[in-house]
PDB file of C-alpha atoms in Angstrom:
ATOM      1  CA  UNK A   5    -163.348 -20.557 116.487  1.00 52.00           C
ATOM      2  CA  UNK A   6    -162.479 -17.985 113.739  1.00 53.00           C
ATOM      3  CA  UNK A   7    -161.122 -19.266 110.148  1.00 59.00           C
ATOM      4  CA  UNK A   8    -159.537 -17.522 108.086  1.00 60.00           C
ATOM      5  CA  UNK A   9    -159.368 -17.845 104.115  1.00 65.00           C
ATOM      6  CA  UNK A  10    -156.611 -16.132 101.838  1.00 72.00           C
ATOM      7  CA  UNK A  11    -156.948 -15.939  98.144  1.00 83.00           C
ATOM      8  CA  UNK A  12    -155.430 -19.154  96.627  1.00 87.00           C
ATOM      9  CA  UNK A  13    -151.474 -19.474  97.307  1.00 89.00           C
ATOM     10  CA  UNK A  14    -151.224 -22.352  94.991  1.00 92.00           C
ATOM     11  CA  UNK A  15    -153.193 -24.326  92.729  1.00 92.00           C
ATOM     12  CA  UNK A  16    -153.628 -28.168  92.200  1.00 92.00           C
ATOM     13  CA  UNK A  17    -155.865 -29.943  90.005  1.00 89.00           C
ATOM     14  CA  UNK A  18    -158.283 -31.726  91.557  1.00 93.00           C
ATOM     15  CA  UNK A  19    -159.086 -34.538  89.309  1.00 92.00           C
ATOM     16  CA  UNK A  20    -157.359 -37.506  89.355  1.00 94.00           C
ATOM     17  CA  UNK A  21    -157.548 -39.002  85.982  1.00 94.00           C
ATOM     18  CA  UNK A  22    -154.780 -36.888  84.262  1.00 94.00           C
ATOM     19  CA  UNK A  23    -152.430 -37.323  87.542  1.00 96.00           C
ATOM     20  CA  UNK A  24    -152.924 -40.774  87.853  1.00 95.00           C
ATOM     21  CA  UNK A  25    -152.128 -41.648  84.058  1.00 94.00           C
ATOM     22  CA  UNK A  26    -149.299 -39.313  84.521  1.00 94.00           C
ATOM     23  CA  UNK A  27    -147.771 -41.122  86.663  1.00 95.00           C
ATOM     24  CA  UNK A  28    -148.390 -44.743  85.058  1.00 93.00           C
ATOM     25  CA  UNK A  29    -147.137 -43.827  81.495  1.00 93.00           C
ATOM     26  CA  UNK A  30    -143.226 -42.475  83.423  1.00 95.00           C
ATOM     27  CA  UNK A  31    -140.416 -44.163  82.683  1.00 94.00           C
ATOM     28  CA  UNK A  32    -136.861 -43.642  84.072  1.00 96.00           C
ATOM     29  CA  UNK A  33    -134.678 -42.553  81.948  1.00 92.00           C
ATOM     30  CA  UNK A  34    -131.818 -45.122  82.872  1.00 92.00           C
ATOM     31  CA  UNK A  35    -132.030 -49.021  81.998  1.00 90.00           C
ATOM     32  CA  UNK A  36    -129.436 -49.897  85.078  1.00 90.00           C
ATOM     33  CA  UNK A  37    -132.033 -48.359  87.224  1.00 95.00           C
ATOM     34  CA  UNK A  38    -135.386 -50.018  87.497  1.00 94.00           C
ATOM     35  CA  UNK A  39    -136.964 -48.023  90.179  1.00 96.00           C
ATOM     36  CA  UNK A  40    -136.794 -44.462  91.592  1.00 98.00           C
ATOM     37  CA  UNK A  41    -136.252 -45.164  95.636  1.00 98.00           C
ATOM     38  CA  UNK A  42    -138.165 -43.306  97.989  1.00 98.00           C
ATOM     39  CA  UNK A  43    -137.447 -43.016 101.937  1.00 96.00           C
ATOM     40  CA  UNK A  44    -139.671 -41.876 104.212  1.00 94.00           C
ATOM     41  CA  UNK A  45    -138.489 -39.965 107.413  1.00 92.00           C
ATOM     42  CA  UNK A  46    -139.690 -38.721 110.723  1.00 89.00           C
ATOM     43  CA  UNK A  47    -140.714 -39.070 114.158  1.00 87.00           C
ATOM     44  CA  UNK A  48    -143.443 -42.015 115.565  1.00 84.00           C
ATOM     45  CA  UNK A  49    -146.731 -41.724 114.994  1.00 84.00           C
ATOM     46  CA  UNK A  50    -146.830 -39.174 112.080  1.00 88.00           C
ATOM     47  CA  UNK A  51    -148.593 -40.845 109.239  1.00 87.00           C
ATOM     48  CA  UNK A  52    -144.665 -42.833 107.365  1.00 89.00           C
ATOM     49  CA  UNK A  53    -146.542 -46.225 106.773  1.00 87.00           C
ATOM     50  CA  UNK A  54    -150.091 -44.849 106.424  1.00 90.00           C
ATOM     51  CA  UNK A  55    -148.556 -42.642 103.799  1.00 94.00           C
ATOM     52  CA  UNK A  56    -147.590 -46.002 101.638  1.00 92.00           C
ATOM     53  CA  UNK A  57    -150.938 -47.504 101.969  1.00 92.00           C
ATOM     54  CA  UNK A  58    -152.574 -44.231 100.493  1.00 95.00           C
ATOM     55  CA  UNK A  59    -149.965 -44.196  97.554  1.00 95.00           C
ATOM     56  CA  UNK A  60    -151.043 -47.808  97.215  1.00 92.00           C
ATOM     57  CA  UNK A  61    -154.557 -47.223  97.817  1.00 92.00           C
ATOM     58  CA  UNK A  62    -154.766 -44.771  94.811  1.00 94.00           C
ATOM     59  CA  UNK A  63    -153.624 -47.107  92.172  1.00 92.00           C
ATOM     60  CA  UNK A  64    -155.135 -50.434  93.838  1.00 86.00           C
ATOM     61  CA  UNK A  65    -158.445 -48.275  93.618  1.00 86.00           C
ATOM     62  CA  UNK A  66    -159.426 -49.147  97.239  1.00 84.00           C
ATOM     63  CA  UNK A  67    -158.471 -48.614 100.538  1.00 81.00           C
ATOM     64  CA  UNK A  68    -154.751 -50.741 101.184  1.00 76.00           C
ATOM     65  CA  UNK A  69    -153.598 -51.700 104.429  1.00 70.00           C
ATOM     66  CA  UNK A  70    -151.017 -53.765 103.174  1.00 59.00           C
ATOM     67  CA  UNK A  71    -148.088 -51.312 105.255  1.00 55.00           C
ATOM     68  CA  UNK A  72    -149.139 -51.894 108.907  1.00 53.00           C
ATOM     69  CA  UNK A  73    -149.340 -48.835 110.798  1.00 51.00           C
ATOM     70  CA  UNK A  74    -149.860 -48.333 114.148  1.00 52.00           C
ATOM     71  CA  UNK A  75    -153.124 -45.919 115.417  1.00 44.00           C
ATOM     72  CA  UNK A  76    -151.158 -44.180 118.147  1.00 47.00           C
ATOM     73  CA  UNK A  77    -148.407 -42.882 118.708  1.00 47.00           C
ATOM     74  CA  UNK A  78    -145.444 -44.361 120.905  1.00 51.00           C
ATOM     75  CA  UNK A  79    -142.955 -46.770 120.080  1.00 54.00           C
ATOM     76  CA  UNK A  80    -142.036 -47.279 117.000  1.00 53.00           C
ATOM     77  CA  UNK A  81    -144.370 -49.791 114.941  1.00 52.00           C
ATOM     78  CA  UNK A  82    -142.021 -50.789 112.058  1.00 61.00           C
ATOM     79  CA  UNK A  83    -138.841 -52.660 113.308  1.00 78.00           C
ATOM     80  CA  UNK A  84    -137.241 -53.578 109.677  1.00 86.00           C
ATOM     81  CA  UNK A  85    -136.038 -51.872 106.937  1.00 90.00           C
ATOM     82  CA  UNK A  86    -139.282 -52.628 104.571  1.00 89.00           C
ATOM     83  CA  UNK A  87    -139.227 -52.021 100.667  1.00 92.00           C
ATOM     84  CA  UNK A  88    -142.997 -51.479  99.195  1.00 92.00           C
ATOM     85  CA  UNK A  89    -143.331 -51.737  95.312  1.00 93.00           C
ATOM     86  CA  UNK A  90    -146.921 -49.561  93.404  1.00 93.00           C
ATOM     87  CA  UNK A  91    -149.168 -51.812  91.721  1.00 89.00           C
ATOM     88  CA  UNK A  92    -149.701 -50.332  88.455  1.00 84.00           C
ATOM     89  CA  UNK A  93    -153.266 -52.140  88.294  1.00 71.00           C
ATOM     90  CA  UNK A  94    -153.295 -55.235  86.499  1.00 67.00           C
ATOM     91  CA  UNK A  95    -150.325 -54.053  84.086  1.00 72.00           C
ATOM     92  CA  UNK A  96    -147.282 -55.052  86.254  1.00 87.00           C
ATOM     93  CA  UNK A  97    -145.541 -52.436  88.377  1.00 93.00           C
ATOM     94  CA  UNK A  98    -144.816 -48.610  89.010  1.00 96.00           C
ATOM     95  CA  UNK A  99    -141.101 -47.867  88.661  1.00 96.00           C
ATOM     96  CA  UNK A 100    -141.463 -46.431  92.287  1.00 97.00           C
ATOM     97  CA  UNK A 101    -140.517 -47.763  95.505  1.00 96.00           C
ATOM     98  CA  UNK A 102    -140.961 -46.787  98.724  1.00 96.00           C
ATOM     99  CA  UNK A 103    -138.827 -48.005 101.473  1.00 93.00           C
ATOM    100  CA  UNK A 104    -140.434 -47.151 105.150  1.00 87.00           C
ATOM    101  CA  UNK A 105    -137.967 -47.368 108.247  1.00 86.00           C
ATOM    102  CA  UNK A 106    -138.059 -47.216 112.263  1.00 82.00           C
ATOM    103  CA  UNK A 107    -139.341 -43.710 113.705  1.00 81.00           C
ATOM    104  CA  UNK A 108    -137.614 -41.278 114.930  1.00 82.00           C
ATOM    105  CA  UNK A 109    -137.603 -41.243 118.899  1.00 75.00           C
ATOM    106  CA  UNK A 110    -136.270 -39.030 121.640  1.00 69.00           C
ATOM    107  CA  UNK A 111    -132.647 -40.105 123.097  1.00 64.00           C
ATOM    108  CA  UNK A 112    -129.713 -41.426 121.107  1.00 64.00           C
ATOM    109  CA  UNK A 113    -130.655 -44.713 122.411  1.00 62.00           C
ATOM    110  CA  UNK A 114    -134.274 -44.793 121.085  1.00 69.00           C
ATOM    111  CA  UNK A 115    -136.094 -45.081 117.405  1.00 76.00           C
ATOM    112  CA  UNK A 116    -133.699 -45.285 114.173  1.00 83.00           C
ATOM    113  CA  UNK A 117    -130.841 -44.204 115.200  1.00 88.00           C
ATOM    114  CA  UNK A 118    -128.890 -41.443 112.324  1.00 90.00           C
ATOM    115  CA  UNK A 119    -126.314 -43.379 111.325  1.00 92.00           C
ATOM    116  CA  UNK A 120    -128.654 -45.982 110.088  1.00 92.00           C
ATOM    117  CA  UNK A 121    -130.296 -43.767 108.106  1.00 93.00           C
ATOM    118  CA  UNK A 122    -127.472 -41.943 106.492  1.00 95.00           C
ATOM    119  CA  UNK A 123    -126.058 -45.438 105.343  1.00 96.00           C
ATOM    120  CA  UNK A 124    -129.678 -46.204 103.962  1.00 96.00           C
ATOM    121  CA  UNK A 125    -129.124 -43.087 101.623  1.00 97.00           C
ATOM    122  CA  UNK A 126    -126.117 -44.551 100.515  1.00 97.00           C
ATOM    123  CA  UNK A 127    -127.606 -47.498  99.799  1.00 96.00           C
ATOM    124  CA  UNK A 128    -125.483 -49.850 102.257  1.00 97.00           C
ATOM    125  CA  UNK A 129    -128.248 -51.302 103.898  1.00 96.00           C
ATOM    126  CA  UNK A 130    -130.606 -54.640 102.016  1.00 95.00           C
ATOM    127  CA  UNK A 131    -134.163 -54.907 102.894  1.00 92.00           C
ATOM    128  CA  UNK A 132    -135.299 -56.690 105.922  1.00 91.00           C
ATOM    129  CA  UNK A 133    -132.254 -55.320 107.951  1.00 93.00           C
ATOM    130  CA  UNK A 134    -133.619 -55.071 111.978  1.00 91.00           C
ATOM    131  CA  UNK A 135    -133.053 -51.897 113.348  1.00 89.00           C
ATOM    132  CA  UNK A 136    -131.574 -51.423 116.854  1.00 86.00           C
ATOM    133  CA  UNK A 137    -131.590 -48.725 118.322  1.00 84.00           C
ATOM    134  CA  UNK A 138    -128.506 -49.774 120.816  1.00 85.00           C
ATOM    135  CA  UNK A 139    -125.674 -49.695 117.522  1.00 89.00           C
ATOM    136  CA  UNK A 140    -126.009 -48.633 114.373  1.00 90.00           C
ATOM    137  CA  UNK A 141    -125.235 -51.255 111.537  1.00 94.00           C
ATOM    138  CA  UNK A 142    -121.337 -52.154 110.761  1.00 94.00           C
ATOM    139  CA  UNK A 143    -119.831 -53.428 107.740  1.00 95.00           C
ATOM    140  CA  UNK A 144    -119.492 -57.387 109.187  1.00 95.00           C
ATOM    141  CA  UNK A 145    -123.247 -57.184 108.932  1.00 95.00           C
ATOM    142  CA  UNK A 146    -125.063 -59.676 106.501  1.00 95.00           C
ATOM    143  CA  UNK A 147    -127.246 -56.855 105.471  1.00 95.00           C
ATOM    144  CA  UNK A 148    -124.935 -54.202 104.640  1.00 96.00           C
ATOM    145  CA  UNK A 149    -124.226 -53.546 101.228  1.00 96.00           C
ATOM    146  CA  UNK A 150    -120.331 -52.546 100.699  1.00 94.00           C
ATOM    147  CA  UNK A 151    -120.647 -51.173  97.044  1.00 95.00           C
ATOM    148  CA  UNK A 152    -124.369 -49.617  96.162  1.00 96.00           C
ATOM    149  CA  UNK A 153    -124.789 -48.909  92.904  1.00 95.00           C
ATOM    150  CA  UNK A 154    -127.165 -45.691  91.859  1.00 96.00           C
ATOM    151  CA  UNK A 155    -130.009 -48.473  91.732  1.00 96.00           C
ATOM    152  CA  UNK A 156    -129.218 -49.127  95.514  1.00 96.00           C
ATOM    153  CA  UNK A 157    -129.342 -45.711  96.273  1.00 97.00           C
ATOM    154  CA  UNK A 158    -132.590 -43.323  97.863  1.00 98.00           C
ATOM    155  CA  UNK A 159    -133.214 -41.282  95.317  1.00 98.00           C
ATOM    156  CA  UNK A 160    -135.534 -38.985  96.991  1.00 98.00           C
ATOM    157  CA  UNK A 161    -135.897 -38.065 101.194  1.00 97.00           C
ATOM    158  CA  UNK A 162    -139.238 -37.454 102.541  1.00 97.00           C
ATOM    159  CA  UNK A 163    -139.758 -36.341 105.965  1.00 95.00           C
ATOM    160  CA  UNK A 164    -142.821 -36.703 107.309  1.00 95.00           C
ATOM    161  CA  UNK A 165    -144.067 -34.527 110.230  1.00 95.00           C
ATOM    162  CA  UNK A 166    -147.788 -34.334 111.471  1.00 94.00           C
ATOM    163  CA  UNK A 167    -149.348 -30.498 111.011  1.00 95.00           C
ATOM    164  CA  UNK A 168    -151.004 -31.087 113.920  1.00 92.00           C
ATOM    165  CA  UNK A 169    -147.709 -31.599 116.144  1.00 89.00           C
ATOM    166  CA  UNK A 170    -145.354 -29.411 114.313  1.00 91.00           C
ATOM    167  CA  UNK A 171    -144.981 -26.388 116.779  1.00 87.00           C
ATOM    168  CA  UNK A 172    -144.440 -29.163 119.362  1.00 87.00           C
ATOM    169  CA  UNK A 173    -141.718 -31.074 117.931  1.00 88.00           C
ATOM    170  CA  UNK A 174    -139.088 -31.077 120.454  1.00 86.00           C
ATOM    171  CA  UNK A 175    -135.770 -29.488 119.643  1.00 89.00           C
ATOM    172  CA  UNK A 176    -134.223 -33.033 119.547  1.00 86.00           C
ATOM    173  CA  UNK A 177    -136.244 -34.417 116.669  1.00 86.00           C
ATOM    174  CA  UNK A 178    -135.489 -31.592 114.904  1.00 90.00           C
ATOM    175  CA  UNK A 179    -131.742 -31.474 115.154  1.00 90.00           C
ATOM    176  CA  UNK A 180    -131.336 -35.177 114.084  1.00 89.00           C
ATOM    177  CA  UNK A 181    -133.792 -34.574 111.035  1.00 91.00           C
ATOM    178  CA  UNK A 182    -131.714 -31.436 110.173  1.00 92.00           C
ATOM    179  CA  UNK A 183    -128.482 -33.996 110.472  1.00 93.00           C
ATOM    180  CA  UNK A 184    -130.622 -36.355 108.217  1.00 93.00           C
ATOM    181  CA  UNK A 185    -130.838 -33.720 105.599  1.00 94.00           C
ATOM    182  CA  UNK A 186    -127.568 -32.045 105.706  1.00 94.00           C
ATOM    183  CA  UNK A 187    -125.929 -35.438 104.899  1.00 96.00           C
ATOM    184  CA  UNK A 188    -128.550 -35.967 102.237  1.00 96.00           C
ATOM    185  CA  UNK A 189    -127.389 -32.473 100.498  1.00 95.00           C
ATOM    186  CA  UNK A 190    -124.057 -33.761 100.359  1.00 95.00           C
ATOM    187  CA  UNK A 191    -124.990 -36.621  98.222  1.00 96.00           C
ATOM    188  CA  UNK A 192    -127.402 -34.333  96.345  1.00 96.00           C
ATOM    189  CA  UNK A 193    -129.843 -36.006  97.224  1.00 97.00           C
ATOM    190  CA  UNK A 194    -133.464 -33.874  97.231  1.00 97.00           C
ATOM    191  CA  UNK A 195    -135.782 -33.579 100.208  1.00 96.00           C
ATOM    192  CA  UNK A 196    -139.051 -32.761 100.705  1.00 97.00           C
ATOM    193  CA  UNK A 197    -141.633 -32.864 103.382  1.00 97.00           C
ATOM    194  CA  UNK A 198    -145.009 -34.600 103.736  1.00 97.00           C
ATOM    195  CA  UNK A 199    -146.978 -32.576 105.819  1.00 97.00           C
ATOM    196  CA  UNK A 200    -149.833 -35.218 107.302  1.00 96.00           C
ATOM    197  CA  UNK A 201    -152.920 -35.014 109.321  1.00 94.00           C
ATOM    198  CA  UNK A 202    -153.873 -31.161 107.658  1.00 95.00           C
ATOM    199  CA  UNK A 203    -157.794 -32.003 108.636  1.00 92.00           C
ATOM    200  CA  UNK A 204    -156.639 -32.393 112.627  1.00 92.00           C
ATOM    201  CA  UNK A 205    -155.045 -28.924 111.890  1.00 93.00           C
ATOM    202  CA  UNK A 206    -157.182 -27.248 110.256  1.00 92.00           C
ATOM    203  CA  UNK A 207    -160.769 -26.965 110.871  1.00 90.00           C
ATOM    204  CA  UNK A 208    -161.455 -24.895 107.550  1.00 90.00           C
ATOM    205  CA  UNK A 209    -159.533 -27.963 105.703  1.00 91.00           C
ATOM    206  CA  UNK A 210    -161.035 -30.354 107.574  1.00 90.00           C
ATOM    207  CA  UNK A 211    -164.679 -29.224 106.495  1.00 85.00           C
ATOM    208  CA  UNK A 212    -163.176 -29.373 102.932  1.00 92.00           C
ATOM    209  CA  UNK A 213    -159.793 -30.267 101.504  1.00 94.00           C
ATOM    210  CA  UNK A 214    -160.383 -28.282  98.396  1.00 94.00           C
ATOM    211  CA  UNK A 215    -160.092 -25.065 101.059  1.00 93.00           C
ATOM    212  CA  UNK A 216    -156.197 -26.096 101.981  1.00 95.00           C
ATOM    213  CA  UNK A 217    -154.128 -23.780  99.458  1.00 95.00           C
ATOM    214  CA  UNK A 218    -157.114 -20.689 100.846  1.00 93.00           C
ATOM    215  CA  UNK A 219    -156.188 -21.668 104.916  1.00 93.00           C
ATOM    216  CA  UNK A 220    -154.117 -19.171 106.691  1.00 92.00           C
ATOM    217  CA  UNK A 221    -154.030 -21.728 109.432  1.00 93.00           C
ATOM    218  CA  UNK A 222    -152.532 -23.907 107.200  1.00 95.00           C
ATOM    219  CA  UNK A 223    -150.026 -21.642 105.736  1.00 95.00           C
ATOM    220  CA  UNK A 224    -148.206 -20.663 108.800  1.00 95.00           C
ATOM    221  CA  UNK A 225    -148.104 -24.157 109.898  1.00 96.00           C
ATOM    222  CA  UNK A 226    -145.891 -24.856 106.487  1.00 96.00           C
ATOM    223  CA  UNK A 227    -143.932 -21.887 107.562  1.00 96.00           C
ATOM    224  CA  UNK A 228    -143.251 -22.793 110.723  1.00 96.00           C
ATOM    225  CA  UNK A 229    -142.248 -26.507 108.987  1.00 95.00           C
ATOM    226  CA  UNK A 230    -139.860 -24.677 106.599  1.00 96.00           C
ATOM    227  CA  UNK A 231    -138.192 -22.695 109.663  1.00 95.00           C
ATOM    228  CA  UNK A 232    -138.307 -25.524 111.899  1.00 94.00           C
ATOM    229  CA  UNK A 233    -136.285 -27.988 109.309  1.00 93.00           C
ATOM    230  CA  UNK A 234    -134.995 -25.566 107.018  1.00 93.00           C
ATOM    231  CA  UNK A 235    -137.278 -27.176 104.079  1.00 94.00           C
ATOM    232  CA  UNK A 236    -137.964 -24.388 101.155  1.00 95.00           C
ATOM    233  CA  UNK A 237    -142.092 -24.112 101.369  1.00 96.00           C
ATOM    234  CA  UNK A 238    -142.128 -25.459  97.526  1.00 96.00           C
ATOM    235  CA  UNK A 239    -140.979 -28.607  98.949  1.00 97.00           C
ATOM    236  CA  UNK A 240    -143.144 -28.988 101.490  1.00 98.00           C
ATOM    237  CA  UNK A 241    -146.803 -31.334 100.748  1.00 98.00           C
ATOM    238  CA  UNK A 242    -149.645 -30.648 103.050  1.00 97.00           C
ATOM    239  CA  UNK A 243    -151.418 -34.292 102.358  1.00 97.00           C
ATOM    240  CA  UNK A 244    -154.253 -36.315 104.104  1.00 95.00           C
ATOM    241  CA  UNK A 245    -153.739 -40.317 104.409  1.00 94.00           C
ATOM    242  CA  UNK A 246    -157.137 -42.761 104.509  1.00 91.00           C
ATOM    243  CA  UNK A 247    -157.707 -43.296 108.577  1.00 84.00           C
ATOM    244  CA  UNK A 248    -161.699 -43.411 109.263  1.00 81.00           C
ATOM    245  CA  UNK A 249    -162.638 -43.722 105.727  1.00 83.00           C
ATOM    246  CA  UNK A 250    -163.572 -47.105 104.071  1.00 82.00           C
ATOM    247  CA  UNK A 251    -164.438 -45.685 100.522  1.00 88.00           C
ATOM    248  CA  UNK A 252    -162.132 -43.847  98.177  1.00 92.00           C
ATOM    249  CA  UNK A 253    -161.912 -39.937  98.480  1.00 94.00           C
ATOM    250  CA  UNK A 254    -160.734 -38.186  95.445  1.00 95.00           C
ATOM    251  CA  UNK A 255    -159.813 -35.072  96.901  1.00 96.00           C
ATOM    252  CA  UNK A 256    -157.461 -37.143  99.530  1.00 96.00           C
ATOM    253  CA  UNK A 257    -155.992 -38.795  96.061  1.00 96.00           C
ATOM    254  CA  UNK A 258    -155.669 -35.133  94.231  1.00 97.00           C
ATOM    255  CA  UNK A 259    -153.701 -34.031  97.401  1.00 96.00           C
ATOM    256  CA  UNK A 260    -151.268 -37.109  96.880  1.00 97.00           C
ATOM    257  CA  UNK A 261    -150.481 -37.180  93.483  1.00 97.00           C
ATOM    258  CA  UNK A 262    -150.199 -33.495  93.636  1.00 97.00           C
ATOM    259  CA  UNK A 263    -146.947 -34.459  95.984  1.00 97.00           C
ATOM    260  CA  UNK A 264    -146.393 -37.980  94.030  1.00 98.00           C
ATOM    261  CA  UNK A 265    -145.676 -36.141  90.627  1.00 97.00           C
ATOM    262  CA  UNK A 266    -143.195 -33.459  91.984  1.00 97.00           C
ATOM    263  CA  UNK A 267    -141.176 -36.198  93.900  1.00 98.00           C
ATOM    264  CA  UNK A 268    -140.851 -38.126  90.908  1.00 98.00           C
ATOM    265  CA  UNK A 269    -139.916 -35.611  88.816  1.00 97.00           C
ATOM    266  CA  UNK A 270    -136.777 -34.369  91.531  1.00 97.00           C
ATOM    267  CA  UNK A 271    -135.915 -37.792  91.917  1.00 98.00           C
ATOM    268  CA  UNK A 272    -135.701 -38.676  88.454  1.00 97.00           C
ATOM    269  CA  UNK A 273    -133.618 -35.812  87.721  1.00 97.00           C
ATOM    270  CA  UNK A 274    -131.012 -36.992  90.575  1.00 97.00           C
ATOM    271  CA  UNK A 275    -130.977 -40.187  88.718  1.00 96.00           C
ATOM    272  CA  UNK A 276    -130.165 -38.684  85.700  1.00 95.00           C
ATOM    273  CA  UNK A 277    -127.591 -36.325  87.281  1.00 94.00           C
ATOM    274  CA  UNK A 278    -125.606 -38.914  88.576  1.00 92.00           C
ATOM    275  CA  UNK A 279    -126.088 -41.415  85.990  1.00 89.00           C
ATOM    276  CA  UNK A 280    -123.110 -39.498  84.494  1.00 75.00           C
ATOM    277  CA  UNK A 281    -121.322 -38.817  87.638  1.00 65.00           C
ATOM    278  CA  UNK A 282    -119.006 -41.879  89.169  1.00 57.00           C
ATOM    279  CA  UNK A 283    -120.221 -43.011  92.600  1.00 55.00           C
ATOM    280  CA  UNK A 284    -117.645 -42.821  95.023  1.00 52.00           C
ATOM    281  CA  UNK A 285    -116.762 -46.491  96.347  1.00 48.00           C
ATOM    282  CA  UNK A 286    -116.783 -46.107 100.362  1.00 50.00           C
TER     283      UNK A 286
END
């Protein structure tokens, strides 16, 4: 098998420290909104709840399986609309949250359906709402919020695809993810992509993670991500989330917070955006 390394395409700091303080000393810039929202996106199997528990991991300082995710991929795992809040060690909590949601499934009849998630950007539907994948959610539903406020809102979308099934992604998950995000551009809303499983991918990265911005392979898989979904390639995050290991990985942390910072940053500016802009009362 031949590799092939480029000359550095981008650059990321690969010690923690600085990223991880970073990230504990931010504060929103808004009072009537305690925490920047975060949903993740995308079909079964891909790495959505596994991506939480490496977030969490990072900041609990071990490995956190607190998000259960399933090992294979096939139905969809997660059932409920689940909020997960970032410990922020022993000093309270992050002013993130990330909300993780049913998987994205072949059929109209199967996994989340689009509707549900569109009125999840909005901010219409509560934690602990069960998905089905028969109906979407209606108004006469306890857990459906009539008026969000910003607060209620996702602030930031993150689809997550697996670099090791990208080129197979079947035309259907792609056109409802493309739905996904069009209706997310009309609420301003950014989007970005979390690009899991690089080490299945890439041999080259999976010898060493430091080698991912220097893979070719890699590259023109993020390419083929950016065509596929129609995702710029600045907003696309090749990451790797714990699986086999059962110690903490700094290099698997660097690649995180790399992503972690930047989606902060976009979301916190559509807070501040819109905390000056009326919502629209649907």
């Amino acid at each position: 098998m031949v590799t092939v390394e480029l000359n550095e395409w981008r650059t990321i700091q690969w010690n923690q420290k600085a990223m991880v303080t970073s990230v504990k000393e931010f504060e929103i810039a808004n009072n009537q909104v305690r925490e920047l929202r975060f949903l993740l996106y995308g079909p079964v199997g891909v790495g959505k709840s596994s991506t939480v528990n490496t977030i969490r991991s990072i900041f609990e300082g071990r490995p956190f399986v607190g998000c259960l995710a399933e090992t294979a991929a096939g139905k969809s795992f997660t059932k409920t609309y689940e909020k997960y809040g970032i410990a922020n060690g022993r000093e309270g909590m992050l002013p993130l949250a990330f909300n993780d949601i049913m998987g994205v499934e072949k059929g109209e009849s199967e996994g989340v359906r689009t509707d549900d998630i569109i009125n999840t950007l909005k901010g219409h539907i509560t934690e602990g709402y069960v998905f089905h994948t028969e109906f979407p959610i209606t108004e006469k539903d306890p857990k459906y919020r009539r008026n969000p406020s910003l607060s209620d809102r996702i602030h930031c979308l993150v689809s997550v695809v697996g670099a090791d099934k990208i080129k197979m992604m079947d035309q259907e998950f792609i056109n409802k993810m493309r739905k996904v995000r069009e209706a997310a551009s009309g609420m301003g809303i950014p989007q970005v992509v979390f690009m899991t499983k690089v080490d299945l991918a890439c041999p080259m990265t999976n010898g060493n993670l430091k080698n991912i911005y220097r893979s070719r392979k890699i590259k023109e898989i993020m390419n083929t991500c950016s065509n596929l979904l129609g995702v710029p390639m600045n907003c696309i995050f090749p990451v790797k989330n714990y699986h086999d290991e059962t110690h903490m990985n700094e290099e698997i942390n660097c690649l995180m917070l790399d992503a972690l910072t930047q989606i902060i940053h976009w979301a916190h500016d559509y807070v501040v955006t819109f905390s000056t802009i009326p919502i629209h009362k649907e």
